[in-house]
Every structure is written in structure tokens, then in C-alpha cells.
Amino acid sequence: MPDIQIPSIDLGVSLQLLIIFGGAMVLLLADLFSGEGNKRIVGYIALLFVVGAAAAGVPYWDAPRSTFNGMLVLDNFALTLNWIFLLSTAITILISLEYLPRQGIERGEYYALLLFALGGMMLLAQGTDLIVLFLGLELLSITLYVLAGFAYPRLSSEEAAMKYLLIGAFAAGFLVFGIALLYGATGTSSLAGIANKLGSGLAADDVAFMLAGAALVIIGFGYKISMAPFHMWTPDVYEGSPTPVAAFMSVGTKGAGFAALARLLLVALGSQYATWGLILAILAAVTMVIGNVSAVAQTNVKRMLAYSSIGHAGYILMGVLSAGSPAAANRGIEGFLFYLLAYSLTNLGAFAVLIALEQRGEAAWSLDDFAGLWHRQPFLAIAMALCMFSLAGVPPTAGFWGKFYVFTAAWEAGLQWLAVVGVITSAIAAFFYLRIIVQMFMRDPVREISPSLDRNLMIGVGLAALGVIVFGISPTPVIDLVQGSVLALSR
Amino acid sequence: MVPVSYYVLLSAVLFTLGVVGVLTRRNALIVFMSVEMMLNSANLALVAFAQRWQSANGQILVFFVITVAAAEVAVGLALLVTIFRSKRTTDIDEINTLKG
């Protein structure tokens, strides 16, 4: 074996990660010294670190670099994803600040766990080695198991955590075995190394290993992004988890899983597009159909959002897989990033409105709760309406441009049928999104609930809704951002 | 020397046993054990492949997998204890209040 060489380390690449992980440890201490019933201060400190990490990334725009022997990169693609994740986490913290005390589950380690999960997400965006991707995914998953069960001793929360853990650990098994086979076929765990090796040709046995490994790794990530047929856990886990955690999961795990999947498919397995392209296209179509059709039957809004998030995973996957085709290489990545940003803001906004309607002890998340919301809380009703329009893909919201982008990408990649499936399922989805809007604006209140809208929640909802409408009316800045992010993902 | 392919074959068998265990057994503890078996079969494959390529990456990943598996089981057992306190069962089919 060769001597161990200590690689030169460029800390700038991991600066954002260091701030987040350092911050998480500071939070654990802050939790210790903050008094009982005054854990909000820990949340504010967490917010500070998130904003700091976002600002720390600015100088690295357009200066792609890698370190730790090419295991970690900071290119524009990773940077844009990091910003999306940081924004999602900031909104999650804002909508959690008053929710936790209201539910009687205010514990300071909540924010530390959120930051650790965020660090895992950023590792997934920046990792260019299978080892780093595995560690990032597990860091994200294990903290989320704890967060899903955070409302203990509420049984539904414990149950959600248990289900998530069993499924997640099962998926991790597939992922690790897949990584082992990929490593066995190519002799390297670096994504670029795998691409090189595939470029120079493999022996017949190794091709079989490589294909089996790739399939297992895709299954492992498929669970995380709730791609059909690995989506079964999603509604149960979202329903049982504390609502801010469900919001965070629906955008965070998904986004990070897709980030890693995109890098793996496009960088390492880009030359095998002919093999995985069609399979993933079919799975994306199935995901869109299952998610959106199942959502129609739901009267529980939280479950409805969970099923709709499965549907959206299909749309995002459409962007990622289109990028594998040379004809739509850039358009696919742009569509993926744009869609992810639009979807993150929209979904966080929708879940935030659910939080405002959620009372301690009883939480039905029934469609009736939304009846007449316009007369009671016009602000919430308008924000929710914007989010629903965006999820349905109605102009002029960010969701419309996201859909437009990924459909175009699929069309250019020669997957016209997939774009058609996407349009049809969007039409089905419009039914249940518009049903909520009808409830809010055209019905009278069914039962007496008083939405609790505090300042932090208002900022969270406002931020999300504002983003949805502003990026919908003038998407140019975001389009510039995502177009800049593509160039760096050179293959 | 035993050929690498034997180890890989063995790890594939162990992995399959783990998958079958997760899918058929209903006791949460046994399910955890089966997941461990899946992870450890991957470890075996990684070590075998590291020998084949004479590179340390596979062996390093094994250490990470072991660590992660320990963390995962720690969280899993903690959850199992809290659920057992309220439901008095470790049968995952009886943990079924969420559905629809």
C-alpha cells in the first residue's frame, strides 16, 4: 500500500460547513445556560449562524475549488444549493420559535439538531466522493429521526420517528451495499474517478457490479427523495412529525437527496445515461401519478401536502434526469435548481399556515379548518392561496416557472411523453389545491378556531409568500443564478 | 489465498438474508438486527474489494459505516424504549395509528 499522504486543506471550501457545525455545538452550550422556558434565545442564535453561513458563501461565487483530496468541492452548483438549504432552515427556525412552546415541546437541542441536519444537507451538496455522500446522508437522516420523534410522548410523533428510522436504516443498507459494489467495480470512491474508469471501459464482470451498484445506490436515494415505489413512508411520517419538522423534511431531505443524486448520476454515471435515463423517466412518471392521484382523496391537509410532495419529487426528478441527456444538459440542471427553490419556499409557506391553524392538543388539519379563513385572517388566507397557486403551477408564481423549466428540459431531452404526463398530473393536482382556496374564500367558517399568528411566524409566512410571488413576477434574478450554477458543473 | 469473488458472493448472500429479515420479521429488535446484517455484509464486500484494488478507501469507509450503524441503533433503541413505555409492544405491525 502507498504511504499515507496528508492532503493540503483549503478551509475556504468548508467554511460554510464549519460555521454551521461550530454553530450547532455553540447552541448545545447555549441551551445549557439558557433558562427553562426561555429557549427562544437559542433559536435566535441559530438564526444568526445560518445568516452568517449564507453570507460567508458570497465571496466563493464563480471561484470553484475543491479540497480534501477532491472529496469536497465548492462550485456554483453546490453554493446555490447551500443557499437554498440555508434559506429553508432559516424559515423553519422562524416558524418553530413559537410553535414549540405552544405545543409544550420546547427543548433547546431542537435548534442544534436542525443545524446538524443542515450541515448534512450541505455535505450532500458539496460532496464529490461516495464516502462523503454517505456520511452527509446519514448525518441528515439520524438527526431527522430524532426530530421526527421530538413531540414525544405524543404517540403519533414516536410512531412517525420509528417508521422513518426503520425505512431510513433499510435504505441506508441498500446505499452502502451499492457503494461497495460501485467501489468494487471501479476501484475508487471518487465520483470523478468512477467517471474516468467508466470512460476507459470495464471488464464484463465489473460492468455487472457497476450496474447493480448503481441500481442499489439509486434505490437508497430513492427512499430519501420519496420516489415511487419507495414513497410509502412519506404521508405517515409527515403527519406524525411536529409540523415544522415535516416542513423541513419535505424540502430539506428531498433537496439534499436530489443534490447528491444529481451529482452521482451526472458526474459519475453520466456516460451511462442510456441505461438509467429511461428507467428513471418511467419512475418519475409513476411518482407524479401516484403522488397527485392519492392526494385527491385526502381530507387531511397535512397528508395532502405529503402526497403532493411525492408528486413534486417526480417533477424535480424530471429536471435531474433530463440533464443527463446531452441535448438538455444545462436546461435540466437549471430546471432542477429553479424548481427546488420555488418548491422549498412554497411548501414551507403552506406548512407555516398549517402551524398557525394548529391548536395545542387537537390537530385535525381538516379541510374544514380552512373554511372562511379569508374572513378571519386575510393575511394567512392570501399567503396560503399564493402557495397553493404556486404548487399547482399557476402563473404568475414561482411554481409556474419551475414547472415550465422542467417540462421544457424534458421536452428538449427527447422525453416528450414525460412532459405530457407532467402536464396532465399538474391538472389533476390543481383540483385539490384549488379546493383549499375555495374553502378559504367562498365558505363560511365551520368551527371556531382562532389562528395564532405571532411575529416570527408572520415573518416566516411573509418571507415564503413574498418569495413565491416576487420570483413569479420577475424570475430573472433566479434564472441568472441557476444559469451561473450550471457552468460550474462541468463534465 | 481465497479469491475475492468468494467474499463478494458471501456478502451478497448475507445482504439478501438481511433484506428478507427486514421484510418478514415483525419484531423491531429483529428488524434492527437484520439492518445491521445488511450494513455488515456491505462492510465485508468493501474490505474484499479494498484487497482487490490494494487501496485503503474501502477500509476507511468500513470504519465510517460501523460508526454510523452504532449511532443509528442508539437512536433506534431509544425510540423503541419510549414506544414500549406507552404501547407495551415491540411489534411494528401494532404501531399503526397513522394511516389513510
XYZ file of C-alpha atoms in Angstrom:
591
model
C 0.000 0.000 0.000
C 1.238 3.543 -0.706
C 2.257 5.829 2.113
C -0.426 7.937 3.660
C -0.191 11.454 2.333
C -1.722 14.349 4.192
C -3.557 16.379 1.546
C -3.350 20.148 1.606
C -6.519 21.572 3.053
C -8.352 24.623 1.798
C -10.599 25.639 4.652
C -12.479 28.114 2.487
C -14.291 25.252 0.798
C -15.636 24.028 4.106
C -16.126 27.493 5.622
C -19.921 27.337 5.488
C -19.889 23.826 6.921
C -17.551 24.885 9.716
C -19.818 27.783 10.649
C -22.867 25.525 10.758
C -21.240 22.677 12.700
C -19.472 25.100 15.029
C -22.752 26.891 15.482
C -24.541 23.670 16.351
C -22.023 22.999 19.116
C -22.329 26.544 20.431
C -26.096 26.017 20.507
C -25.719 22.914 22.653
C -23.817 25.045 25.172
C -26.239 27.947 24.878
C -29.042 25.522 25.601
C -27.275 24.524 28.805
C -27.002 28.106 30.046
C -30.382 29.408 28.916
C -33.114 29.128 31.494
C -36.094 26.830 31.329
C -38.922 28.310 29.249
C -36.532 30.698 27.550
C -35.217 28.563 24.738
C -36.191 31.125 22.124
C -32.804 32.737 22.573
C -31.189 29.521 21.291
C -33.325 29.788 18.164
C -32.235 33.370 17.580
C -28.571 32.373 17.892
C -29.188 29.560 15.392
C -30.691 32.092 13.004
C -27.578 34.210 13.385
C -25.317 31.312 12.390
C -27.485 30.469 9.385
C -27.361 34.045 8.121
C -23.620 34.145 8.791
C -23.034 30.953 6.822
C -25.084 32.305 3.915
C -23.021 35.487 3.863
C -19.772 33.527 4.134
C -20.533 31.840 0.828
C -20.760 35.054 -1.200
C -17.009 35.523 -1.912
C -16.806 31.997 -3.319
C -19.263 32.603 -6.135
C -17.653 31.835 -9.501
C -14.488 30.540 -7.866
C -14.930 26.762 -7.916
C -12.408 24.911 -5.796
C -12.037 21.562 -4.134
C -10.133 20.224 -1.180
C -9.578 17.142 0.995
C -8.175 15.263 -1.979
C -11.134 16.181 -4.152
C -13.703 14.905 -1.687
C -15.352 18.258 -1.118
C -15.991 20.983 -3.679
C -17.498 24.419 -3.573
C -18.684 25.227 -7.074
C -21.627 27.414 -8.014
C -23.915 24.378 -8.107
C -23.092 23.499 -4.507
C -23.206 27.138 -3.453
C -26.679 27.703 -4.889
C -27.919 24.539 -3.193
C -26.337 25.628 0.087
C -28.174 28.928 -0.122
C -31.462 27.193 -0.813
C -30.890 24.914 2.210
C -29.870 27.841 4.428
C -32.963 29.775 3.409
C -35.183 26.769 4.106
C -33.600 26.287 7.524
C -33.964 29.972 8.387
C -37.678 29.840 7.599
C -38.001 26.581 9.547
C -36.430 28.216 12.610
C -38.751 31.217 12.304
C -41.871 29.081 12.160
C -40.650 26.861 15.042
C -39.903 29.643 17.522
C -43.441 29.985 18.868
C -44.711 26.559 17.790
C -42.525 24.611 20.207
C -43.605 26.429 23.410
C -47.237 26.346 22.243
C -47.011 22.567 21.901
C -45.125 22.203 25.162
C -42.114 20.622 23.483
C -39.663 23.475 23.816
C -36.251 21.924 24.210
C -33.105 23.754 23.249
C -31.433 20.895 21.395
C -34.082 21.262 18.684
C -32.124 24.055 17.035
C -28.791 22.281 17.402
C -30.295 19.219 15.701
C -31.668 21.415 12.917
C -28.207 22.837 12.277
C -26.621 19.371 12.272
C -29.209 18.267 9.725
C -28.465 21.387 7.692
C -24.770 20.506 7.797
C -25.599 17.062 6.462
C -27.575 18.613 3.626
C -24.693 20.892 2.727
C -22.290 17.925 2.783
C -24.567 16.218 0.266
C -24.461 19.292 -1.960
C -20.683 19.647 -1.728
C -19.532 16.033 -1.583
C -17.830 14.552 -4.609
C -16.914 11.249 -3.060
C -19.162 8.354 -2.173
C -17.797 8.327 1.394
C -18.747 11.971 1.941
C -22.164 11.462 0.358
C -22.828 8.517 2.671
C -21.772 10.473 5.748
C -23.818 13.514 4.755
C -26.907 11.421 4.155
C -26.591 9.616 7.467
C -25.936 12.824 9.390
C -29.084 14.272 7.874
C -31.133 11.130 8.440
C -30.164 10.357 12.023
C -30.844 13.908 13.199
C -34.180 13.810 11.390
C -35.154 10.553 13.142
C -34.718 12.386 16.422
C -36.535 15.492 15.190
C -39.465 13.441 13.887
C -39.893 11.983 17.363
C -39.386 15.338 19.032
C -43.001 15.664 20.197
C -42.723 12.616 22.486
C -44.610 11.434 24.480
C -47.190 12.104 21.752
C -47.632 8.649 20.292
C -48.070 9.734 16.671
C -44.723 11.508 16.788
C -42.952 8.469 18.243
C -44.576 6.299 15.638
C -43.518 8.621 12.829
C -39.948 8.583 14.097
C -39.931 4.771 14.342
C -41.300 4.303 10.848
C -38.874 6.827 9.448
C -35.973 5.159 11.222
C -36.822 1.644 10.064
C -37.285 2.762 6.466
C -34.263 5.030 6.609
C -31.969 2.358 8.014
C -33.225 -0.111 5.412
C -32.458 2.430 2.684
C -29.013 3.048 4.182
C -28.308 -0.660 3.838
C -29.059 -0.515 0.121
C -26.975 2.610 -0.249
C -23.901 1.163 1.456
C -24.055 -2.091 -0.444
C -24.473 -0.144 -3.675
C -21.455 1.977 -2.809
C -19.476 -1.191 -2.068
C -20.326 -2.627 -5.492
C -19.542 0.622 -7.308
C -16.221 0.746 -5.480
C -15.603 -2.873 -6.309
C -16.237 -2.314 -9.992
C -14.086 0.775 -10.361
C -11.573 0.697 -7.510
C -12.290 4.259 -6.465
C -14.892 6.040 -4.401
C -14.464 9.434 -6.033
C -17.196 10.432 -8.471
C -14.733 11.833 -10.986
C -12.597 8.716 -10.611
C -15.581 6.495 -11.350
C -16.353 8.572 -14.450
C -12.746 8.192 -15.648
C -12.803 4.479 -15.093
C -16.109 4.086 -16.920
C -14.712 6.167 -19.766
C -11.801 3.783 -20.241
C -14.011 0.713 -20.250
C -14.673 -2.058 -17.730
C -14.418 -5.823 -17.840
C -17.725 -7.657 -18.324
C -17.897 -8.764 -14.655
C -17.231 -5.245 -13.470
C -19.983 -3.850 -15.671
C -22.426 -6.131 -13.881
C -21.117 -4.959 -10.491
C -21.336 -1.350 -11.614
C -24.928 -1.665 -12.829
C -26.051 -3.495 -9.679
C -24.250 -0.953 -7.512
C -25.762 1.993 -9.346
C -29.236 0.480 -9.032
C -28.816 -0.056 -5.276
C -27.485 3.462 -4.742
C -30.415 4.917 -6.693
C -32.806 2.861 -4.537
C -31.070 4.178 -1.417
C -31.515 7.770 -2.525
C -34.970 6.966 -3.909
C -36.224 6.345 -0.376
C -34.902 9.707 0.762
C -36.479 11.681 -2.066
C -39.693 9.583 -1.779
C -39.587 8.438 -5.359
C -42.186 5.802 -6.231
C -42.190 2.896 -5.440
C -40.213 3.877 -2.330
C -42.600 6.593 -1.147
C -44.872 4.664 1.244
C -43.431 6.151 4.421
C -43.916 9.784 3.446
C -47.549 10.507 4.452
C -47.310 8.735 7.818
C -44.033 10.355 8.770
C -45.115 13.851 7.749
C -48.412 13.526 9.561
C -46.895 12.322 12.816
C -43.889 14.622 12.965
C -44.107 18.069 14.538
C -45.298 20.351 11.744
C -42.135 22.496 11.389
C -40.089 19.292 11.186
C -42.398 17.941 8.494
C -41.932 21.198 6.601
C -38.170 20.943 6.966
C -38.159 17.303 5.894
C -40.341 17.900 2.874
C -37.926 20.457 1.444
C -34.636 19.550 3.115
C -34.260 15.808 2.753
C -35.686 15.968 -0.692
C -33.471 18.789 -1.874
C -30.321 17.267 -0.419
C -31.149 13.805 -1.745
C -31.676 15.218 -5.207
C -28.464 17.242 -4.974
C -26.424 14.134 -4.267
C -28.338 12.067 -6.810
C -27.750 14.719 -9.482
C -24.029 14.777 -8.871
C -23.829 10.995 -8.787
C -25.854 10.466 -11.961
C -24.375 13.324 -13.963
C -20.749 13.296 -12.861
C -20.036 9.631 -12.094
C -22.598 7.836 -14.249
C -23.065 10.447 -16.963
C -21.765 8.060 -19.601
C -24.433 5.500 -18.674
C -27.381 7.791 -19.415
C -28.694 5.338 -21.980
C -29.151 2.799 -19.182
C -30.656 4.845 -16.353
C -32.355 7.592 -18.352
C -35.433 5.686 -19.408
C -35.806 3.774 -16.126
C -35.748 6.965 -14.083
C -38.098 8.655 -16.549
C -40.648 5.893 -16.019
C -40.194 6.111 -12.235
C -40.628 9.895 -12.393
C -43.872 9.457 -14.309
C -45.130 6.865 -11.802
C -44.135 9.138 -8.913
C -46.073 12.077 -10.359
C -49.168 9.970 -10.992
C -49.178 8.224 -7.593
C -48.462 11.388 -5.607
C -51.048 13.557 -7.260
C -53.799 10.972 -7.640
C -53.509 9.852 -3.988
C -53.616 13.466 -2.827
C -57.041 13.955 -4.409
C -58.679 11.604 -1.900
C -57.224 13.303 1.194
C -59.279 15.495 3.509
C -56.420 15.885 5.960
C -54.423 18.821 4.645
C -51.132 17.686 6.194
C -51.423 14.301 4.473
C -52.493 16.027 1.304
C -49.300 18.096 1.376
C -47.310 14.922 1.992
C -48.763 13.237 -1.076
C -48.327 16.390 -3.101
C -44.670 16.441 -2.048
C -44.333 12.966 -3.561
C -45.758 14.352 -6.779
C -43.304 17.216 -6.706
C -40.439 14.778 -6.248
C -41.447 13.426 -9.649
C -41.229 16.879 -11.239
C -37.832 17.561 -9.693
C -36.597 14.152 -10.825
C -37.713 15.091 -14.314
C -35.298 18.022 -14.259
C -32.416 15.924 -12.912
C -32.760 13.103 -15.386
C -33.229 15.429 -18.348
C -29.831 16.884 -17.513
C -28.306 13.519 -18.330
C -29.217 13.894 -21.985
C -26.675 15.980 -23.896
C -29.499 17.906 -25.574
C -30.788 19.308 -22.305
C -27.686 19.103 -20.104
C -27.838 22.717 -18.915
C -31.576 23.177 -19.034
C -32.129 20.170 -16.784
C -29.847 21.419 -14.020
C -31.320 24.905 -14.253
C -34.813 23.495 -14.047
C -33.853 21.323 -11.079
C -32.412 24.240 -9.113
C -35.210 26.646 -10.005
C -37.868 24.092 -9.148
C -36.179 23.244 -5.874
C -36.077 26.896 -4.796
C -39.679 27.529 -5.812
C -40.886 24.321 -4.198
C -38.947 24.968 -0.969
C -40.421 28.425 -0.477
C -43.917 27.323 -1.411
C -44.035 24.229 0.748
C -42.562 25.994 3.769
C -45.190 28.697 3.352
C -48.015 26.166 3.176
C -46.792 24.275 6.250
C -46.352 27.572 8.109
C -50.027 28.355 7.556
C -50.862 24.904 8.929
C -48.818 25.764 12.018
C -50.823 28.935 12.552
C -54.045 26.907 12.463
C -52.760 24.164 14.742
C -54.053 24.250 18.296
C -52.432 22.518 21.176
C -53.787 19.064 21.914
C -56.144 18.742 18.998
C -54.829 18.910 15.497
C -57.072 17.565 12.808
C -55.591 19.520 9.931
C -59.001 19.078 8.407
C -60.056 20.857 5.268
C -62.870 22.442 7.286
C -60.345 24.366 9.354
C -59.631 26.426 6.284
C -63.265 27.357 5.711
C -63.735 31.088 5.861
C -60.109 31.803 6.696
C -60.323 34.890 4.495
C -62.792 36.488 6.898
C -60.747 35.704 9.974
C -57.133 36.076 8.873
C -56.855 37.680 5.424
C -53.060 37.617 5.633
C -52.908 33.860 6.166
C -55.561 33.252 3.516
C -53.681 35.254 0.896
C -50.361 33.590 1.764
C -51.948 30.134 1.577
C -53.653 30.987 -1.716
C -50.319 32.105 -3.183
C -48.663 28.879 -2.040
C -51.466 26.743 -3.458
C -51.316 28.569 -6.794
C -47.560 28.060 -6.829
C -47.815 24.344 -6.015
C -50.419 23.996 -8.737
C -48.160 25.864 -11.140
C -50.419 28.806 -11.918
C -48.747 31.976 -13.220
C -47.510 34.396 -12.010
C -45.976 32.367 -9.186
C -42.541 30.815 -8.817
C -44.060 27.349 -9.093
C -45.233 28.093 -12.624
C -41.740 28.948 -13.826
C -40.327 25.891 -12.076
C -42.761 23.594 -13.886
C -42.247 25.426 -17.153
C -38.500 24.962 -16.794
C -38.526 21.214 -16.073
C -41.141 20.493 -18.740
C -39.006 22.338 -21.283
C -35.967 20.367 -20.158
C -37.805 17.053 -20.532
C -39.057 18.097 -23.969
C -35.570 19.053 -25.138
C -34.174 15.797 -23.780
C -36.493 13.958 -26.141
C -38.852 12.808 -23.380
C -41.967 14.462 -24.773
C -44.239 11.825 -23.261
C -42.848 12.594 -19.801
C -43.635 16.289 -20.202
C -47.169 15.354 -21.243
C -47.573 13.162 -18.144
C -46.303 16.098 -16.102
C -48.880 18.464 -17.574
C -51.735 16.001 -17.042
C -50.797 15.296 -13.419
C -50.469 19.050 -12.784
C -54.026 19.439 -13.996
C -55.150 16.712 -11.574
C -53.194 18.417 -8.793
C -54.879 21.754 -9.463
C -58.122 20.168 -8.252
C -57.041 19.642 -4.658
C -55.011 22.825 -4.402
C -57.922 24.919 -5.638
C -60.266 23.115 -3.256
C -58.425 24.717 -0.347
C -58.690 28.131 -1.960
C -62.425 27.658 -2.457
C -62.749 26.675 1.219
C -60.875 29.759 2.358
C -62.591 32.381 0.250
C -66.079 31.098 -0.526
C -67.215 29.182 2.552
C -68.264 30.329 5.980
C -66.288 29.128 8.991
C -67.384 25.650 10.059
C -65.951 25.554 13.535
C -64.445 28.038 15.869
C -60.671 28.089 15.759
C -58.505 31.073 16.415
C -55.373 31.048 14.313
C -52.379 32.109 16.335
C -50.195 34.391 14.320
C -47.199 35.727 16.151
C -44.488 37.984 14.789
C -41.926 35.273 13.942
C -44.450 33.068 12.210
C -45.675 36.092 10.284
C -42.138 36.837 9.108
C -41.735 33.200 8.077
C -45.007 33.064 6.165
C -44.405 36.503 4.697
C -40.898 35.632 3.546
C -42.069 32.464 1.820
C -45.119 34.058 0.205
C -43.138 37.096 -0.876
C -40.514 34.881 -2.477
C -43.188 32.890 -4.279
C -44.803 35.953 -5.810
C -41.655 38.037 -6.424
C -39.793 35.199 -8.138
C -43.002 34.531 -10.044
C -43.349 38.043 -11.383
C -39.670 38.603 -12.084
C -37.844 35.281 -12.272
C -34.818 36.827 -13.988
C -32.515 37.031 -10.929
C -33.135 33.400 -10.094
C -32.711 32.355 -13.705
C -29.377 34.183 -13.786
C -28.397 32.438 -10.561
C -29.242 28.951 -11.788
C -27.690 29.557 -15.187
C -24.483 30.562 -13.456
C -24.654 27.384 -11.407
C -24.714 25.122 -14.427
C -21.447 26.173 -15.965
C -19.530 25.075 -12.920
C -20.873 21.525 -13.087
C -18.561 20.834 -15.989
C -18.249 17.271 -17.056
C -5.498 -17.291 -0.958
C -9.259 -17.213 -1.097
C -10.420 -15.402 -4.257
C -12.168 -12.064 -3.786
C -15.256 -13.319 -5.589
C -15.982 -15.764 -2.750
C -16.164 -12.928 -0.255
C -18.407 -10.932 -2.558
C -20.680 -13.919 -3.007
C -20.872 -14.414 0.747
C -21.634 -10.740 1.295
C -24.402 -10.894 -1.317
C -25.947 -13.861 0.498
C -25.748 -12.059 3.840
C -27.229 -8.935 2.314
C -30.159 -10.903 0.907
C -30.736 -12.549 4.282
C -30.794 -9.092 5.864
C -33.321 -7.792 3.343
C -35.551 -10.821 3.832
C -35.287 -10.381 7.589
C -36.402 -6.742 7.420
C -39.312 -7.611 5.168
C -40.624 -10.663 7.033
C -39.884 -10.189 10.738
C -42.240 -8.009 12.781
C -40.266 -7.581 15.984
C -38.493 -4.221 15.861
C -35.384 -5.621 17.536
C -35.035 -8.363 14.936
C -35.571 -5.785 12.200
C -32.704 -3.727 13.639
C -30.534 -6.837 13.657
C -31.394 -7.511 10.032
C -30.469 -3.958 9.077
C -27.161 -4.456 10.869
C -26.615 -7.557 8.798
C -27.195 -5.598 5.592
C -24.661 -2.985 6.662
C -22.108 -5.562 7.755
C -22.450 -7.546 4.544
C -21.573 -4.304 2.755
C -18.571 -3.974 5.065
C -17.388 -7.429 4.076
C -17.710 -6.557 0.409
C -15.855 -3.289 0.952
C -12.932 -4.980 2.673
C -12.756 -7.640 -0.020
C -12.752 -5.035 -2.779
C -10.159 -2.965 -0.929
C -7.949 -6.065 -1.034
C -8.609 -6.477 -4.740
C -7.679 -2.884 -5.628
C -4.985 -2.574 -2.965
C -6.468 0.762 -1.923
C -7.463 1.958 1.535
C -10.671 3.788 0.599
C -12.850 0.752 1.103
C -11.387 0.002 4.507
C -11.831 3.609 5.608
C -15.469 3.538 4.575
C -15.936 0.428 6.713
C -14.986 2.393 9.824
C -17.491 5.089 8.943
C -20.207 2.518 8.330
C -19.581 0.893 11.701
C -19.758 4.268 13.446
C -22.908 5.324 11.643
C -24.570 1.984 12.340
C -23.848 2.394 16.046
C -25.371 5.884 16.053
C -28.397 4.682 14.155
C -29.026 1.808 16.534
C -28.577 4.096 19.545
C -31.364 6.347 18.271
C -33.435 3.336 17.272
C -33.241 1.657 20.661
C -34.044 4.911 22.441
C -37.141 5.265 20.300
C -38.076 1.658 20.895
C -37.904 2.206 24.654
C -40.167 5.270 24.513
C -42.667 3.442 22.331
C -42.551 0.385 24.566
C -43.347 2.594 27.562
C -46.560 3.832 26.000
C -47.662 0.836 23.926
C -46.103 -2.141 25.691
C -45.138 -3.769 22.411
C -42.187 -4.086 20.065
C -44.259 -5.427 17.215
C -44.043 -2.966 14.334
C -47.415 -4.027 12.958
C -49.106 -2.750 16.100
C -47.560 0.682 15.694
C -50.288 1.747 13.323
C -52.192 4.810 14.459
C -51.174 6.755 11.344
C -52.819 5.688 8.145
C -55.102 6.832 5.376
